[in-house]
mmCIF file of C-alpha atoms and ligand atoms in Angstrom:
data_model
loop_
_atom_site.group_PDB
_atom_site.id
_atom_site.type_symbol
_atom_site.label_atom_id
_atom_site.label_comp_id
_atom_site.label_asym_id
_atom_site.label_seq_id
_atom_site.Cartn_x
_atom_site.Cartn_y
_atom_site.Cartn_z
ATOM 1 C CA MET A 6 14.369 0.258 -28.401
ATOM 2 C CA SER A 7 16.552 0.667 -25.366
ATOM 3 C CA SER A 8 17.617 -1.344 -22.333
ATOM 4 C CA LEU A 9 18.681 -0.453 -18.795
ATOM 5 C CA GLU A 10 21.169 -2.425 -16.768
ATOM 6 C CA LEU A 11 22.148 -1.811 -13.156
ATOM 7 C CA ARG A 12 25.242 -3.477 -11.763
ATOM 8 C CA GLY A 13 26.016 -3.593 -8.081
ATOM 9 C CA ILE A 14 24.240 -0.374 -7.078
ATOM 10 C CA THR A 15 24.800 0.513 -3.421
ATOM 11 C CA VAL A 16 23.482 3.698 -1.815
ATOM 12 C CA ARG A 17 24.344 4.844 1.706
ATOM 13 C CA TYR A 18 22.939 7.693 3.762
ATOM 14 C CA GLY A 19 25.671 8.097 6.333
ATOM 15 C CA ARG A 20 26.080 4.655 7.865
ATOM 16 C CA PHE A 21 22.654 3.487 6.745
ATOM 17 C CA THR A 22 22.589 1.348 3.625
ATOM 18 C CA ALA A 23 19.366 2.136 1.743
ATOM 19 C CA VAL A 24 20.202 0.068 -1.373
ATOM 20 C CA GLU A 25 22.628 -2.824 -1.331
ATOM 21 C CA ASN A 26 24.388 -4.302 -4.320
ATOM 22 C CA VAL A 27 21.416 -4.320 -6.689
ATOM 23 C CA ASP A 28 21.775 -5.899 -10.129
ATOM 24 C CA LEU A 29 18.829 -5.454 -12.466
ATOM 25 C CA LEU A 30 18.245 -5.732 -16.191
ATOM 26 C CA VAL A 31 15.300 -4.063 -17.902
ATOM 27 C CA PRO A 32 15.443 -5.639 -21.373
ATOM 28 C CA GLU A 33 15.002 -3.569 -24.542
ATOM 29 C CA GLY A 34 11.679 -1.816 -24.806
ATOM 30 C CA THR A 35 10.139 -3.592 -21.802
ATOM 31 C CA VAL A 36 8.702 -2.524 -18.464
ATOM 32 C CA THR A 37 9.934 -3.771 -15.102
ATOM 33 C CA GLY A 38 7.777 -3.163 -12.071
ATOM 34 C CA LEU A 39 9.683 -2.390 -8.887
ATOM 35 C CA VAL A 40 7.634 -3.287 -5.815
ATOM 36 C CA GLY A 41 8.272 -3.690 -2.103
ATOM 37 C CA GLY A 42 7.173 -2.370 1.259
ATOM 38 C CA SER A 43 7.493 1.248 2.305
ATOM 39 C CA GLY A 44 11.128 2.129 2.980
ATOM 40 C CA SER A 45 12.468 -0.889 1.082
ATOM 41 C CA GLY A 46 14.600 1.373 -1.144
ATOM 42 C CA LYS A 47 12.593 1.631 -4.370
ATOM 43 C CA SER A 48 12.716 5.408 -4.751
ATOM 44 C CA THR A 49 16.334 5.484 -3.666
ATOM 45 C CA LEU A 50 17.221 2.993 -6.396
ATOM 46 C CA GLY A 51 15.287 5.060 -8.964
ATOM 47 C CA ARG A 52 17.047 8.208 -7.856
ATOM 48 C CA ALA A 53 20.424 6.475 -7.939
ATOM 49 C CA VAL A 54 19.865 5.671 -11.614
ATOM 50 C CA VAL A 55 19.631 9.379 -12.438
ATOM 51 C CA GLY A 56 22.388 10.418 -10.037
ATOM 52 C CA LEU A 57 20.094 11.950 -7.404
ATOM 53 C CA ALA A 58 21.086 9.586 -4.568
ATOM 54 C CA PRO A 59 24.511 9.221 -2.923
ATOM 55 C CA THR A 60 25.621 6.145 -4.858
ATOM 56 C CA GLN A 61 28.518 4.421 -3.143
ATOM 57 C CA SER A 62 29.257 1.983 -5.910
ATOM 58 C CA GLY A 63 27.755 0.435 -8.998
ATOM 59 C CA ARG A 64 27.235 1.151 -12.647
ATOM 60 C CA VAL A 65 24.279 2.233 -14.762
ATOM 61 C CA LEU A 66 24.288 1.116 -18.386
ATOM 62 C CA VAL A 67 21.875 2.203 -21.092
ATOM 63 C CA ASP A 68 22.084 0.088 -24.231
ATOM 64 C CA GLY A 69 25.323 -1.342 -22.867
ATOM 65 C CA THR A 70 27.054 2.036 -22.406
ATOM 66 C CA GLU A 71 27.754 3.480 -18.979
ATOM 67 C CA VAL A 72 25.562 6.554 -18.482
ATOM 68 C CA ALA A 73 28.275 8.714 -16.926
ATOM 69 C CA ARG A 74 30.416 8.222 -20.014
ATOM 70 C CA ARG A 75 27.714 9.371 -22.387
ATOM 71 C CA ARG A 76 27.810 12.910 -23.590
ATOM 72 C CA GLY A 77 24.988 15.413 -23.584
ATOM 73 C CA ARG A 78 21.601 15.012 -21.989
ATOM 74 C CA SER A 79 20.847 12.108 -19.707
ATOM 75 C CA PRO A 80 19.230 9.221 -21.550
ATOM 76 C CA VAL A 81 17.295 8.465 -18.362
ATOM 77 C CA GLN A 82 14.340 10.571 -17.228
ATOM 78 C CA LEU A 83 12.551 10.353 -13.888
ATOM 79 C CA VAL A 84 8.928 11.281 -13.187
ATOM 80 C CA PHE A 85 7.921 11.631 -9.536
ATOM 81 C CA GLN A 86 4.750 10.971 -7.616
ATOM 82 C CA ASN A 87 4.389 14.667 -6.967
ATOM 83 C CA SER A 88 4.118 16.504 -10.272
ATOM 84 C CA TYR A 89 4.911 19.770 -8.479
ATOM 85 C CA ALA A 90 8.392 18.345 -7.902
ATOM 86 C CA SER A 91 8.854 17.751 -11.651
ATOM 87 C CA LEU A 92 7.622 21.170 -12.787
ATOM 88 C CA ASP A 93 8.875 24.641 -11.942
ATOM 89 C CA PRO A 94 5.866 26.493 -10.448
ATOM 90 C CA ARG A 95 7.054 29.832 -11.879
ATOM 91 C CA MET A 96 7.316 28.611 -15.473
ATOM 92 C CA THR A 97 4.439 28.077 -17.854
ATOM 93 C CA VAL A 98 4.000 24.399 -18.587
ATOM 94 C CA GLY A 99 4.874 25.108 -22.224
ATOM 95 C CA ALA A 100 8.196 26.607 -21.132
ATOM 96 C CA SER A 101 8.846 23.563 -18.910
ATOM 97 C CA VAL A 102 8.368 21.229 -21.854
ATOM 98 C CA ALA A 103 10.424 23.504 -24.133
ATOM 99 C CA GLU A 104 13.313 23.451 -21.669
ATOM 100 C CA ALA A 105 13.469 19.674 -21.907
ATOM 101 C CA LEU A 106 13.399 19.493 -25.716
ATOM 102 C CA SER A 107 16.427 17.698 -27.037
ATOM 103 C CA GLY A 108 17.675 20.193 -29.629
ATOM 104 C CA GLY A 109 17.198 19.307 -33.277
ATOM 105 C CA ALA A 110 16.453 21.384 -36.373
ATOM 106 C CA PRO A 111 16.499 24.219 -37.172
ATOM 107 C CA GLY A 112 20.068 24.932 -36.129
ATOM 108 C CA ARG A 113 21.540 27.833 -34.189
ATOM 109 C CA ARG A 114 22.102 29.853 -37.299
ATOM 110 C CA ALA A 115 18.412 29.945 -38.192
ATOM 111 C CA PRO A 116 16.631 33.260 -37.460
ATOM 112 C CA ALA A 117 15.272 33.551 -33.919
ATOM 113 C CA ARG A 118 11.695 33.726 -35.202
ATOM 114 C CA GLU A 119 12.084 30.464 -37.079
ATOM 115 C CA ARG A 120 13.673 28.724 -34.093
ATOM 116 C CA ARG A 121 10.903 29.920 -31.799
ATOM 117 C CA ALA A 122 8.197 28.710 -34.173
ATOM 118 C CA ALA A 123 9.854 25.292 -34.476
ATOM 119 C CA ARG A 124 10.176 25.039 -30.711
ATOM 120 C CA ASP A 125 6.531 26.020 -30.155
ATOM 121 C CA ALA A 126 5.441 23.380 -32.656
ATOM 122 C CA GLU A 127 7.476 20.734 -30.820
ATOM 123 C CA VAL A 128 6.021 21.758 -27.456
ATOM 124 C CA ALA A 129 2.505 21.530 -28.919
ATOM 125 C CA ARG A 130 3.318 18.092 -30.318
ATOM 126 C CA TYR A 131 4.391 16.750 -26.892
ATOM 127 C CA LEU A 132 1.416 18.310 -25.103
ATOM 128 C CA GLU A 133 -0.917 16.755 -27.677
ATOM 129 C CA LEU A 134 0.863 13.417 -27.260
ATOM 130 C CA VAL A 135 -0.190 13.318 -23.604
ATOM 131 C CA GLY A 136 -3.676 14.614 -24.306
ATOM 132 C CA ILE A 137 -3.240 18.224 -23.179
ATOM 133 C CA ASP A 138 -4.663 21.027 -25.300
ATOM 134 C CA PRO A 139 -1.572 22.994 -26.437
ATOM 135 C CA ALA A 140 -3.462 26.209 -25.592
ATOM 136 C CA ARG A 141 -2.945 25.232 -21.939
ATOM 137 C CA GLY A 142 0.805 25.573 -22.483
ATOM 138 C CA ALA A 143 0.550 29.227 -21.475
ATOM 139 C CA ARG A 144 -0.611 28.327 -17.961
ATOM 140 C CA THR A 145 1.440 27.684 -14.860
ATOM 141 C CA PRO A 146 1.222 24.289 -13.086
ATOM 142 C CA ASP A 147 -1.106 25.569 -10.344
ATOM 143 C CA ALA A 148 -3.775 26.326 -12.968
ATOM 144 C CA LEU A 149 -3.980 22.640 -13.956
ATOM 145 C CA SER A 150 -5.566 19.641 -12.254
ATOM 146 C CA GLY A 151 -3.362 16.949 -10.686
ATOM 147 C CA GLY A 152 -3.969 14.600 -13.603
ATOM 148 C CA GLN A 153 -3.169 17.312 -16.156
ATOM 149 C CA ARG A 154 -0.008 18.234 -14.273
ATOM 150 C CA GLN A 155 1.134 14.627 -14.220
ATOM 151 C CA ARG A 156 0.539 14.467 -17.993
ATOM 152 C CA VAL A 157 2.640 17.607 -18.441
ATOM 153 C CA ALA A 158 5.393 16.091 -16.264
ATOM 154 C CA LEU A 159 5.284 13.072 -18.577
ATOM 155 C CA ALA A 160 5.401 15.319 -21.675
ATOM 156 C CA ARG A 161 8.439 17.080 -20.238
ATOM 157 C CA ALA A 162 10.199 13.764 -19.569
ATOM 158 C CA LEU A 163 9.376 12.471 -23.058
ATOM 159 C CA ALA A 164 10.491 15.722 -24.711
ATOM 160 C CA ALA A 165 14.018 14.824 -23.621
ATOM 161 C CA ARG A 166 13.661 11.700 -25.806
ATOM 162 C CA PRO A 167 14.701 9.310 -23.045
ATOM 163 C CA ALA A 168 15.958 5.819 -23.702
ATOM 164 C CA VAL A 169 14.769 4.926 -20.216
ATOM 165 C CA LEU A 170 11.912 6.300 -18.136
ATOM 166 C CA ILE A 171 11.713 5.851 -14.380
ATOM 167 C CA ALA A 172 8.200 6.362 -13.089
ATOM 168 C CA ASP A 173 8.026 6.586 -9.291
ATOM 169 C CA GLU A 174 4.453 6.182 -8.022
ATOM 170 C CA ILE A 175 3.311 8.577 -10.701
ATOM 171 C CA THR A 176 -0.405 7.956 -10.251
ATOM 172 C CA SER A 177 -0.688 7.382 -6.520
ATOM 173 C CA ALA A 178 -1.544 11.019 -5.805
ATOM 174 C CA LEU A 179 -4.344 10.988 -8.392
ATOM 175 C CA ASP A 180 -8.021 10.158 -8.260
ATOM 176 C CA VAL A 181 -8.740 6.542 -9.181
ATOM 177 C CA SER A 182 -10.721 7.669 -12.247
ATOM 178 C CA VAL A 183 -7.776 9.712 -13.549
ATOM 179 C CA GLN A 184 -5.221 7.024 -12.642
ATOM 180 C CA GLY A 185 -6.604 4.688 -15.280
ATOM 181 C CA ALA A 186 -6.351 7.324 -18.003
ATOM 182 C CA VAL A 187 -2.757 8.236 -17.128
ATOM 183 C CA LEU A 188 -1.724 4.565 -16.957
ATOM 184 C CA ASN A 189 -3.345 3.754 -20.305
ATOM 185 C CA LEU A 190 -1.529 6.710 -21.787
ATOM 186 C CA LEU A 191 1.780 5.592 -20.297
ATOM 187 C CA ARG A 192 1.363 2.065 -21.630
ATOM 188 C CA ARG A 193 0.503 3.291 -25.115
ATOM 189 C CA LEU A 194 3.425 5.728 -25.242
ATOM 190 C CA GLN A 195 5.860 3.136 -23.913
ATOM 191 C CA ARG A 196 4.865 0.760 -26.703
ATOM 192 C CA GLU A 197 4.930 3.420 -29.387
ATOM 193 C CA LEU A 198 8.190 5.070 -28.383
ATOM 194 C CA GLY A 199 9.941 1.874 -27.240
ATOM 195 C CA PHE A 200 11.724 3.226 -24.169
ATOM 196 C CA ALA A 201 12.591 0.862 -21.333
ATOM 197 C CA MET A 202 10.744 1.644 -18.121
ATOM 198 C CA LEU A 203 11.278 1.045 -14.431
ATOM 199 C CA PHE A 204 7.818 1.401 -12.949
ATOM 200 C CA ILE A 205 7.838 1.877 -9.177
ATOM 201 C CA SER A 206 4.498 1.140 -7.572
ATOM 202 C CA HIS A 207 2.663 -0.120 -4.513
ATOM 203 C CA ASN A 208 -0.227 -1.237 -6.650
ATOM 204 C CA LEU A 209 0.217 -4.839 -7.788
ATOM 205 C CA ALA A 210 -2.913 -4.742 -9.939
ATOM 206 C CA VAL A 211 -1.393 -1.866 -11.893
ATOM 207 C CA VAL A 212 1.943 -3.667 -12.059
ATOM 208 C CA ARG A 213 0.232 -6.716 -13.497
ATOM 209 C CA TYR A 214 -1.432 -4.561 -16.140
ATOM 210 C CA LEU A 215 1.657 -2.646 -17.171
ATOM 211 C CA CYS A 216 4.796 -4.681 -16.498
ATOM 212 C CA ASP A 217 6.610 -7.470 -18.325
ATOM 213 C CA GLN A 218 8.818 -8.277 -15.347
ATOM 214 C CA VAL A 219 8.570 -7.655 -11.634
ATOM 215 C CA ALA A 220 11.421 -7.069 -9.186
ATOM 216 C CA VAL A 221 10.745 -7.163 -5.452
ATOM 217 C CA MET A 222 12.765 -5.141 -2.939
ATOM 218 C CA ASP A 223 13.132 -5.647 0.769
ATOM 219 C CA GLY A 224 15.573 -3.913 3.083
ATOM 220 C CA GLY A 225 17.486 -2.401 0.167
ATOM 221 C CA GLN A 226 17.988 -5.693 -1.644
ATOM 222 C CA LEU A 227 16.249 -7.366 -4.565
ATOM 223 C CA VAL A 228 14.750 -10.527 -3.147
ATOM 224 C CA GLU A 229 12.841 -11.852 -6.153
ATOM 225 C CA ARG A 230 12.452 -11.082 -9.835
ATOM 226 C CA GLY A 231 10.909 -12.693 -12.876
ATOM 227 C CA PRO A 232 8.160 -12.478 -15.482
ATOM 228 C CA THR A 233 5.079 -10.732 -14.046
ATOM 229 C CA GLY A 234 2.765 -13.730 -14.412
ATOM 230 C CA ARG A 235 5.192 -16.075 -12.670
ATOM 231 C CA VAL A 236 6.027 -13.735 -9.786
ATOM 232 C CA LEU A 237 2.422 -12.770 -9.059
ATOM 233 C CA GLU A 238 0.944 -16.220 -9.516
ATOM 234 C CA HIS A 239 3.759 -18.311 -8.027
ATOM 235 C CA PRO A 240 5.694 -16.037 -5.678
ATOM 236 C CA GLU A 241 8.783 -17.650 -4.232
ATOM 237 C CA HIS A 242 9.889 -15.187 -1.572
ATOM 238 C CA PRO A 243 7.893 -14.621 1.647
ATOM 239 C CA VAL A 244 8.042 -10.836 1.081
ATOM 240 C CA THR A 245 6.411 -11.248 -2.333
ATOM 241 C CA ARG A 246 3.750 -13.500 -0.825
ATOM 242 C CA ASP A 247 3.049 -10.889 1.857
ATOM 243 C CA LEU A 248 2.685 -8.126 -0.725
ATOM 244 C CA ILE A 249 0.274 -10.259 -2.741
ATOM 245 C CA SER A 250 -1.804 -11.284 0.254
ATOM 246 C CA CYS A 251 -2.524 -7.590 0.894
ATOM 247 C CA VAL A 252 -4.346 -7.319 -2.456
ATOM 248 C CA PRO A 253 -7.589 -9.330 -2.231
ATOM 249 C CA ASP A 254 -8.150 -9.710 -5.985
ATOM 250 C CA LEU A 255 -4.623 -10.875 -6.665
ATOM 251 C CA ALA A 256 -4.667 -13.274 -3.719
ATOM 252 C CA LEU A 257 -7.896 -14.779 -5.094
ATOM 253 C CA ALA A 258 -6.394 -15.080 -8.553
ATOM 254 C CA GLU A 259 -3.464 -16.912 -7.020
ATOM 255 C CA GLU A 260 -5.703 -19.325 -5.118
ATOM 256 C CA ALA A 261 -7.711 -20.034 -8.238
ATOM 257 C CA SER A 262 -4.639 -20.833 -10.326
HETATM 258 N N1 ATP B 316 17.692 11.624 1.989
HETATM 259 C C1 ATP B 316 17.699 10.593 2.853
HETATM 260 N N2 ATP B 316 18.440 10.613 3.977
HETATM 261 C C2 ATP B 316 18.442 9.583 4.832
HETATM 262 N N3 ATP B 316 17.748 8.456 4.665
HETATM 263 C C3 ATP B 316 16.984 8.362 3.571
HETATM 264 C C4 ATP B 316 16.913 9.412 2.609
HETATM 265 N N4 ATP B 316 16.067 9.046 1.631
HETATM 266 C C5 ATP B 316 15.636 7.814 1.953
HETATM 267 N N5 ATP B 316 16.189 7.397 3.134
HETATM 268 C C6 ATP B 316 15.925 6.109 3.787
HETATM 269 O O1 ATP B 316 16.213 5.072 2.870
HETATM 270 C C7 ATP B 316 15.254 4.024 2.999
HETATM 271 C C8 ATP B 316 14.600 3.745 1.671
HETATM 272 O O2 ATP B 316 13.784 4.864 1.336
HETATM 273 P P1 ATP B 316 13.005 4.927 -0.037
HETATM 274 O O3 ATP B 316 12.378 6.267 -0.104
HETATM 275 O O4 ATP B 316 13.908 4.534 -1.125
HETATM 276 O O5 ATP B 316 11.906 3.801 0.176
HETATM 277 P P2 ATP B 316 10.691 3.393 -0.791
HETATM 278 O O6 ATP B 316 10.802 1.934 -1.048
HETATM 279 O O7 ATP B 316 10.646 4.286 -1.959
HETATM 280 O O8 ATP B 316 9.436 3.655 0.172
HETATM 281 P P3 ATP B 316 7.955 4.149 -0.208
HETATM 282 O O9 ATP B 316 7.254 2.950 -0.746
HETATM 283 O O10 ATP B 316 7.390 4.585 1.104
HETATM 284 O O11 ATP B 316 8.052 5.260 -1.198
HETATM 285 C C9 ATP B 316 14.292 4.447 4.092
HETATM 286 O O12 ATP B 316 14.663 3.837 5.302
HETATM 287 C C10 ATP B 316 14.473 5.943 4.159
HETATM 288 O O13 ATP B 316 14.210 6.411 5.451
HETATM 289 MG MG1 MG B 317 9.254 5.710 -2.664
#
């Protein structure tokens, strides 16, 4: 089980501050939902965690150790809304997953044939984990449906054995029917594998289903955070109340409580 801690993250694009001095703890093996209006800085914060945004200051700690000081592969993986952005269109999806695999046996000295067989078995294992027939590994991303591609993007992220997964609107481009399946899968894998997750979403119903804590962003700052039940049922900040009032079912649940 792993934890993620952000300390004083500030991101600037030129003179514009997109994220300002954000502190956030995602406790071991739990899921924090990151919500907020469009342009509030959610994606920028997610990207800052993996070094894809121009971070002015701040520290990212995984299990108490600063990420930049760790050696080897990043312990944090990011999955985007657009699965095309996570997968190389020219590579077969099997090759994309293989590229992310985090080493392991057999070692470099083993014969090439043996190494290839072990790698293929690992790729098949990750594709099966996300419910994709390993035979589809030979296809390129454009030969898969959106839901299948998003599953492959998830398999690729998981193949890197992340301590932390950042999921940025990963189901918003999908059909509602497929969204449920991908979210169920994500919840099951998160519980089984025990990674910490920052789940960025506009959908408060999904956040309620998936997240232990909720953090609310506005204008680049975190304005409210707490256990999901408390934040959604007894919001303290006007921005949180606004977000909730836009979701009829949640607003009703709040009135009833
Ligand atoms: N590469 C960039 N260059 C300049 N400004 C940027 C860049 N990326 C994001 N911004 C700005 O930073 C702010 C936060 O953007 P961000 O994408 O993080 O918002 P968001 O909360 O993810 O929004 P959404 O819910 O629409 O995805 C916005 O004002 C955006 O215009
Ligand atoms: Mg975004």
